């Protein structure tokens, strides 16, 4: 597969035609899916530095594989992307520099590529290498006068340098993403040395700091972790997404206390009028659709799934009411993703792109 320049967004899973194709595949409408896929790849397929689970060859593989149609040329291109990203991460680690979020996160980085390799099935090549890299993030990074978490970034969430740096906590861009990948890998019987220890490190961090979207140097240096502030509860950032990662961690660790705490957080947050008032749209990323999909996943892994039924019913009603107002057609921030959540099926495993299954 040749990587050539492409117009922005044409092969983007978040907003492009790939997300619409994914909806058609889940519904079993393969002719409609083919039309959308043709739009997505008409300008070529990127296997360059911008390729990730949500863009280019990896995004294409994820969508095609939902229909069992990902060929060797696509997978070979993805393997080259994975090799390049791992090599860059190793060079960065050897230099002693802090990582950019895009090195390890779900949307742009190796957590997303790890999720894709897990979706390939039993023991694909490079899976262990990616899991080993994610485990390495649990080891502190010496910097100046102290040791910082291995995922600490000098840049803020906006990509600009941030005084003292920050530790990102969210599923989309923070350490909850690697936590979910390692926990899901454990469930899939994919293991590397130090995996359970890393899961514990990340989960313990989120116990202390997961009430905030991200943690600053001042917050980390304080005597006590910051008290949680009211914030939008969403899949990408916020308590529900982190709670699902914590539930997955608890299942991997065999920790019923952590599992119960995670499930209680989901119930408490999604039944709070104060929290729900902060949701303003129907999207998967930060709206009703993401919460519906997440709540279903939490319920499926809970010994008391019935307690989530009223929450899912309420969220579905809110999603159905707000979906027609979505202007974009795509997966993460558009109608396709919201409709997937509203349909309530997951026969293709599309929710794997969110690291909730």
Short mmCIF file of C-alpha atoms in Angstrom, two decimals:
data_model
loop_
_atom_site.label_atom_id
_atom_site.label_comp_id
_atom_site.label_asym_id
_atom_site.label_seq_id
_atom_site.Cartn_x
_atom_site.Cartn_y
_atom_site.Cartn_z
CA UNK A 1 0.00 0.00 0.00
CA UNK A 2 1.43 3.36 -1.03
CA UNK A 3 1.14 6.27 1.35
CA UNK A 4 0.32 9.43 -0.60
CA UNK A 5 -0.93 12.87 0.38
CA UNK A 6 -4.67 13.00 1.03
CA UNK A 7 -7.16 15.80 1.66
CA UNK A 8 -7.64 16.36 5.41
CA UNK A 9 -10.44 14.37 6.95
CA UNK A 10 -11.26 12.02 4.08
CA UNK A 11 -9.93 8.97 5.91
CA UNK A 12 -10.58 10.19 9.42
CA UNK A 13 -12.63 7.88 11.62
CA UNK A 14 -13.74 10.73 13.85
CA UNK A 15 -15.46 12.84 11.22
CA UNK A 16 -14.91 11.28 7.79
CA UNK A 17 -16.57 8.66 5.62
CA UNK A 18 -14.99 5.78 7.55
CA UNK A 19 -17.34 6.41 10.46
CA UNK A 20 -20.37 6.30 8.19
CA UNK A 21 -19.07 3.06 6.67
CA UNK A 22 -18.78 1.62 10.17
CA UNK A 23 -22.46 2.32 10.83
CA UNK A 24 -23.46 0.58 7.60
CA UNK A 25 -21.29 -2.44 8.42
CA UNK A 26 -22.84 -2.77 11.87
CA UNK A 27 -26.27 -2.66 10.23
CA UNK A 28 -25.27 -5.26 7.63
CA UNK A 29 -25.58 -2.90 4.65
CA UNK A 30 -22.33 -3.73 2.87
CA UNK A 31 -23.17 -1.99 -0.46
CA UNK A 32 -23.65 1.31 1.39
CA UNK A 33 -20.46 0.66 3.36
CA UNK A 34 -18.51 0.12 0.13
CA UNK A 35 -19.69 3.49 -1.21
CA UNK A 36 -18.45 5.25 1.91
CA UNK A 37 -15.16 3.34 1.90
CA UNK A 38 -14.58 4.39 -1.70
CA UNK A 39 -14.98 8.02 -0.64
CA UNK A 40 -12.58 7.51 2.25
CA UNK A 41 -9.72 6.10 0.18
CA UNK A 42 -10.17 7.92 -3.12
CA UNK A 43 -7.19 10.17 -2.38
CA UNK A 44 -4.94 7.40 -1.04
CA UNK A 45 -4.32 6.00 2.42
CA UNK A 46 -1.88 7.50 4.89
CA UNK A 47 0.70 5.32 6.59
CA UNK A 48 2.76 8.29 7.70
CA UNK A 49 3.28 10.16 10.94
CA UNK A 50 -0.40 11.11 11.19
CA UNK A 51 -1.63 7.51 10.90
CA UNK A 52 -3.43 6.19 13.98
CA UNK A 53 -6.47 4.23 15.02
CA UNK A 54 -8.51 7.26 14.04
CA UNK A 55 -6.74 8.17 10.79
CA UNK A 56 -5.22 6.53 7.75
CA UNK A 57 -4.30 2.86 7.36
CA UNK A 58 -5.03 1.83 10.98
CA UNK A 59 -8.48 3.44 10.87
CA UNK A 60 -9.15 1.73 7.54
CA UNK A 61 -8.08 -1.64 8.95
CA UNK A 62 -10.34 -1.21 11.97
CA UNK A 63 -13.39 -0.48 9.81
CA UNK A 64 -12.66 -3.19 7.21
CA UNK A 65 -12.03 -5.77 9.90
CA UNK A 66 -15.50 -5.15 11.35
CA UNK A 67 -16.72 -6.81 8.14
CA UNK A 68 -13.91 -9.37 8.07
CA UNK A 69 -12.44 -7.70 4.98
CA UNK A 70 -9.07 -6.30 6.09
CA UNK A 71 -6.47 -7.59 3.64
CA UNK A 72 -2.76 -8.19 3.96
CA UNK A 73 -1.80 -4.95 2.23
CA UNK A 74 -3.68 -2.88 4.81
CA UNK A 75 -2.24 -4.86 7.70
CA UNK A 76 1.27 -4.60 6.28
CA UNK A 77 0.89 -0.82 6.12
CA UNK A 78 -0.35 -0.76 9.71
CA UNK A 79 2.57 -2.91 10.83
CA UNK A 80 4.95 -0.36 9.34
CA UNK A 81 3.14 2.39 11.24
CA UNK A 82 3.44 0.42 14.48
CA UNK A 83 7.15 -0.23 13.90
CA UNK A 84 7.82 3.45 13.25
CA UNK A 85 5.88 4.58 16.31
CA UNK A 86 7.61 2.07 18.58
CA UNK A 87 11.02 3.05 17.26
CA UNK A 88 10.28 6.73 17.86
CA UNK A 89 9.07 5.97 21.39
CA UNK A 90 12.24 4.03 22.17
CA UNK A 91 14.43 6.85 20.91
CA UNK A 92 12.51 9.31 23.05
CA UNK A 93 12.86 7.11 26.13
CA UNK A 94 16.58 6.66 25.56
CA UNK A 95 16.98 10.44 25.35
CA UNK A 96 15.29 10.91 28.74
CA UNK A 97 12.71 13.31 27.27
CA UNK A 98 9.08 13.35 28.34
CA UNK A 99 6.50 11.95 25.90
CA UNK A 100 4.01 13.89 23.86
CA UNK A 101 0.42 12.75 24.39
CA UNK A 102 0.33 11.66 20.75
CA UNK A 103 3.00 9.05 21.48
CA UNK A 104 0.81 6.96 23.74
CA UNK A 105 -2.81 8.11 23.63
CA UNK A 106 -5.83 6.37 22.12
CA UNK A 107 -6.69 8.87 19.39
CA UNK A 108 -3.22 9.39 17.92
CA UNK A 109 -0.83 7.05 19.67
CA UNK A 110 0.21 3.57 20.68
CA UNK A 111 -2.76 2.89 22.95
CA UNK A 112 -4.99 3.15 19.89
CA UNK A 113 -2.67 0.96 17.84
CA UNK A 114 -2.66 -1.53 20.72
CA UNK A 115 -6.46 -1.60 20.65
CA UNK A 116 -6.32 -2.33 16.92
CA UNK A 117 -3.87 -5.20 17.41
CA UNK A 118 -6.11 -6.66 20.12
CA UNK A 119 -9.00 -6.55 17.64
CA UNK A 120 -7.00 -8.66 15.17
CA UNK A 121 -7.49 -11.75 17.28
CA UNK A 122 -5.04 -14.29 18.70
CA UNK A 123 -1.40 -13.25 19.05
CA UNK A 124 -0.80 -10.91 16.11
CA UNK A 125 2.77 -9.81 15.55
CA UNK A 126 3.84 -6.66 17.37
CA UNK A 127 1.06 -6.88 19.96
CA UNK A 128 3.48 -7.86 22.72
CA UNK A 129 5.82 -5.02 21.73
CA UNK A 130 3.04 -2.45 22.05
CA UNK A 131 1.87 -3.87 25.38
CA UNK A 132 5.46 -3.84 26.66
CA UNK A 133 5.75 -0.19 25.68
CA UNK A 134 2.51 0.67 27.51
CA UNK A 135 3.82 -1.14 30.59
CA UNK A 136 6.97 1.00 30.40
CA UNK A 137 4.87 4.11 31.00
CA UNK A 138 4.31 2.88 34.56
CA UNK A 139 7.99 3.42 35.38
CA UNK A 140 8.83 6.91 36.72
CA UNK A 141 10.84 9.33 34.60
CA UNK A 142 13.66 11.15 36.45
CA UNK A 143 13.56 14.87 35.70
CA UNK A 144 15.36 17.65 37.52
CA UNK A 145 14.69 17.30 41.24
CA UNK A 146 12.18 14.46 41.25
CA UNK A 147 10.66 11.49 39.47
CA UNK A 148 7.58 12.10 37.35
CA UNK A 149 5.05 9.56 36.07
CA UNK A 150 6.21 7.90 32.87
CA UNK A 151 3.30 9.42 30.93
CA UNK A 152 3.93 12.98 32.17
CA UNK A 153 4.01 15.45 29.27
CA UNK A 154 5.73 18.81 29.05
CA UNK A 155 2.94 20.05 26.78
CA UNK A 156 -0.58 20.75 27.86
CA UNK A 157 -3.66 19.16 26.30
CA UNK A 158 -3.63 21.89 23.65
CA UNK A 159 -0.13 20.88 22.52
CA UNK A 160 1.50 24.03 23.88
CA UNK A 161 4.24 23.95 26.49
CA UNK A 162 2.78 23.99 29.99
CA UNK A 163 4.70 25.20 33.02
CA UNK A 164 5.65 22.09 34.96
CA UNK A 165 3.87 19.84 32.45
CA UNK A 166 0.86 17.69 33.22
CA UNK A 167 -0.37 14.14 33.66
CA UNK A 168 -3.41 13.54 31.46
CA UNK A 169 -6.08 11.32 33.01
CA UNK A 170 -8.68 10.85 30.28
CA UNK A 171 -9.47 7.85 28.08
CA UNK A 172 -8.97 9.67 24.78
CA UNK A 173 -5.67 11.39 25.54
CA UNK A 174 -4.56 10.27 29.00
CA UNK A 175 -3.40 7.32 31.05
CA UNK A 176 -6.88 5.80 31.34
CA UNK A 177 -6.41 4.72 27.71
CA UNK A 178 -3.28 2.59 28.31
CA UNK A 179 -4.92 1.28 31.49
CA UNK A 180 -7.92 0.08 29.48
CA UNK A 181 -5.73 -1.49 26.77
CA UNK A 182 -3.64 -3.45 29.27
CA UNK A 183 -6.75 -4.56 31.16
CA UNK A 184 -8.56 -5.63 27.98
CA UNK A 185 -5.42 -7.44 26.86
CA UNK A 186 -5.42 -9.37 30.13
CA UNK A 187 -9.02 -10.38 29.45
CA UNK A 188 -7.96 -11.56 25.97
CA UNK A 189 -5.20 -13.68 27.53
CA UNK A 190 -2.50 -11.39 26.13
CA UNK A 191 0.22 -10.96 28.73
CA UNK A 192 3.66 -9.36 28.97
CA UNK A 193 6.00 -9.02 31.97
CA UNK A 194 4.93 -6.32 34.45
CA UNK A 195 1.43 -5.95 32.99
CA UNK A 196 -0.56 -6.40 36.20
CA UNK A 197 1.89 -4.19 38.09
CA UNK A 198 1.42 -1.45 35.50
CA UNK A 199 -2.36 -1.79 35.71
CA UNK A 200 -2.10 -1.29 39.47
CA UNK A 201 0.15 1.78 39.08
CA UNK A 202 -2.22 3.47 36.62
CA UNK A 203 -5.33 2.53 38.61
CA UNK A 204 -3.85 3.83 41.86
CA UNK A 205 -2.95 7.11 40.15
CA UNK A 206 -6.53 7.50 38.94
CA UNK A 207 -7.80 6.70 42.43
CA UNK A 208 -5.93 9.77 43.62
CA UNK A 209 -6.11 12.13 40.64
CA UNK A 210 -8.85 10.86 38.33
CA UNK A 211 -11.35 13.42 39.58
CA UNK A 212 -9.66 15.99 37.33
CA UNK A 213 -9.27 15.94 33.54
CA UNK A 214 -5.53 16.30 34.09
CA UNK A 215 -3.05 16.85 36.90
CA UNK A 216 -0.60 19.74 37.10
CA UNK A 217 2.80 19.77 38.75
CA UNK A 218 1.45 21.96 41.56
CA UNK A 219 -1.38 19.50 42.22
CA UNK A 220 1.02 16.56 42.28
CA UNK A 221 3.38 18.38 44.66
CA UNK A 222 0.56 19.32 47.06
CA UNK A 223 0.14 17.44 50.32
CA UNK A 224 -3.24 16.10 49.20
CA UNK A 225 -4.68 15.33 45.74
CA UNK A 226 -7.09 17.99 44.50
CA UNK A 227 -10.75 17.64 45.38
CA UNK A 228 -12.83 16.77 42.30
CA UNK A 229 -14.48 19.75 40.67
CA UNK A 230 -17.82 19.62 38.85
CA UNK A 231 -17.04 18.85 35.22
CA UNK A 232 -18.71 17.43 32.15
CA UNK A 233 -19.07 13.66 32.60
CA UNK A 234 -18.11 12.06 29.32
CA UNK A 235 -16.37 9.17 27.67
CA UNK A 236 -13.32 11.14 26.49
CA UNK A 237 -12.64 13.04 29.72
CA UNK A 238 -14.37 12.77 33.06
CA UNK A 239 -15.58 10.34 35.66
CA UNK A 240 -17.60 7.84 33.57
CA UNK A 241 -14.82 7.06 31.10
CA UNK A 242 -12.25 6.72 33.87
CA UNK A 243 -14.65 4.59 35.92
CA UNK A 244 -15.01 2.12 33.04
CA UNK A 245 -11.21 1.89 32.80
CA UNK A 246 -11.11 1.31 36.56
CA UNK A 247 -13.75 -1.41 36.29
CA UNK A 248 -11.68 -3.15 33.60
CA UNK A 249 -8.60 -2.82 35.80
CA UNK A 250 -10.49 -4.34 38.73
CA UNK A 251 -11.52 -7.30 36.61
CA UNK A 252 -7.90 -7.83 35.56
CA UNK A 253 -6.63 -7.52 39.12
CA UNK A 254 -9.41 -9.55 40.70
CA UNK A 255 -10.27 -6.58 42.91
CA UNK A 256 -13.99 -6.56 43.82
CA UNK A 257 -13.65 -3.43 45.97
CA UNK A 258 -12.27 -1.41 43.05
CA UNK A 259 -14.91 -2.84 40.73
CA UNK A 260 -17.71 -1.84 43.10
CA UNK A 261 -16.27 1.65 43.51
CA UNK A 262 -16.07 2.10 39.73
CA UNK A 263 -19.63 0.95 39.19
CA UNK A 264 -20.89 3.16 42.01
CA UNK A 265 -19.16 6.12 40.36
CA UNK A 266 -20.97 5.45 37.09
CA UNK A 267 -24.35 5.16 38.80
CA UNK A 268 -23.80 8.21 40.97
CA UNK A 269 -22.56 10.39 38.11
CA UNK A 270 -25.13 9.37 35.51
CA UNK A 271 -28.03 9.87 37.92
CA UNK A 272 -26.86 13.34 39.03
CA UNK A 273 -28.82 16.25 37.52
CA UNK A 274 -25.83 18.52 38.19
CA UNK A 275 -23.52 16.33 36.13
CA UNK A 276 -26.00 15.58 33.36
CA UNK A 277 -26.74 19.27 32.91
CA UNK A 278 -23.20 19.68 31.61
CA UNK A 279 -23.80 17.38 28.64
CA UNK A 280 -24.78 19.49 25.65
CA UNK A 281 -24.88 17.18 22.62
CA UNK A 282 -25.46 13.63 21.41
CA UNK A 283 -21.92 12.69 20.36
CA UNK A 284 -19.88 9.64 21.26
CA UNK A 285 -16.88 11.70 22.28
CA UNK A 286 -18.38 13.91 24.94
CA UNK A 287 -22.15 13.51 24.72
CA UNK A 288 -25.08 11.18 25.32
CA UNK A 289 -23.99 8.50 22.84
CA UNK A 290 -20.70 7.87 24.58
CA UNK A 291 -22.43 7.61 27.95
CA UNK A 292 -25.05 5.16 26.63
CA UNK A 293 -22.40 2.88 25.12
CA UNK A 294 -20.27 3.12 28.24
CA UNK A 295 -23.14 2.41 30.64
CA UNK A 296 -24.09 -0.70 28.66
CA UNK A 297 -20.50 -1.97 28.82
CA UNK A 298 -20.28 -1.35 32.57
CA UNK A 299 -23.60 -3.12 33.13
CA UNK A 300 -22.50 -6.13 31.08
CA UNK A 301 -19.52 -6.65 33.40
CA UNK A 302 -21.38 -5.97 36.63
CA UNK A 303 -22.82 -8.67 38.92
CA UNK A 304 -25.82 -6.32 39.35
CA UNK A 305 -26.60 -5.17 35.79
CA UNK A 306 -30.22 -4.26 36.54
CA UNK A 307 -29.17 -1.21 38.53
CA UNK A 308 -27.99 0.36 35.24
CA UNK A 309 -31.24 -0.24 33.33
CA UNK A 310 -32.95 3.04 34.39
CA UNK A 311 -29.77 4.97 33.55
CA UNK A 312 -29.50 3.46 30.07
CA UNK A 313 -33.19 4.13 29.41
CA UNK A 314 -32.85 7.77 30.44
CA UNK A 315 -29.66 8.29 28.44
CA UNK A 316 -31.25 6.68 25.37
CA UNK A 317 -34.15 9.12 25.57
CA UNK A 318 -31.79 12.08 25.80
CA UNK A 319 -29.69 10.73 22.93
CA UNK A 320 -32.70 10.24 20.67
CA UNK A 321 -33.85 13.79 21.36
CA UNK A 322 -30.51 15.44 20.61
CA UNK A 323 -29.26 13.26 17.72
CA UNK A 324 -31.15 15.15 14.97
CA UNK A 325 -29.29 18.33 15.94
CA UNK A 326 -25.88 16.88 15.08
CA UNK A 327 -24.47 18.63 12.03
CA UNK A 328 -21.54 16.32 11.27
CA UNK A 329 -21.92 12.84 9.74
CA UNK A 330 -18.97 11.10 11.38
CA UNK A 331 -18.22 8.66 14.17
CA UNK A 332 -16.86 10.51 17.20
CA UNK A 333 -18.59 13.86 16.82
CA UNK A 334 -21.36 13.13 14.37
CA UNK A 335 -24.52 11.27 13.49
CA UNK A 336 -22.97 7.90 12.61
CA UNK A 337 -21.47 7.33 16.04
CA UNK A 338 -24.55 8.61 17.82
CA UNK A 339 -26.76 6.33 15.74
CA UNK A 340 -24.54 3.33 16.50
CA UNK A 341 -25.03 3.97 20.20
CA UNK A 342 -28.76 4.51 19.80
CA UNK A 343 -29.16 1.28 17.81
CA UNK A 344 -27.64 -0.50 20.80
CA UNK A 345 -25.92 -3.33 18.92
CA UNK A 346 -22.24 -4.26 18.84
CA UNK A 347 -22.10 -7.33 16.61
CA UNK A 348 -18.98 -6.02 14.87
CA UNK A 349 -17.15 -4.96 18.03
CA UNK A 350 -17.18 -1.28 17.00
CA UNK A 351 -17.05 -0.21 20.67
CA UNK A 352 -13.46 -1.47 20.75
CA UNK A 353 -12.46 1.86 19.22
CA UNK A 354 -13.56 3.50 22.48
CA UNK A 355 -11.68 1.01 24.70
CA UNK A 356 -14.86 0.18 26.57
CA UNK A 357 -14.89 -3.42 25.27
#
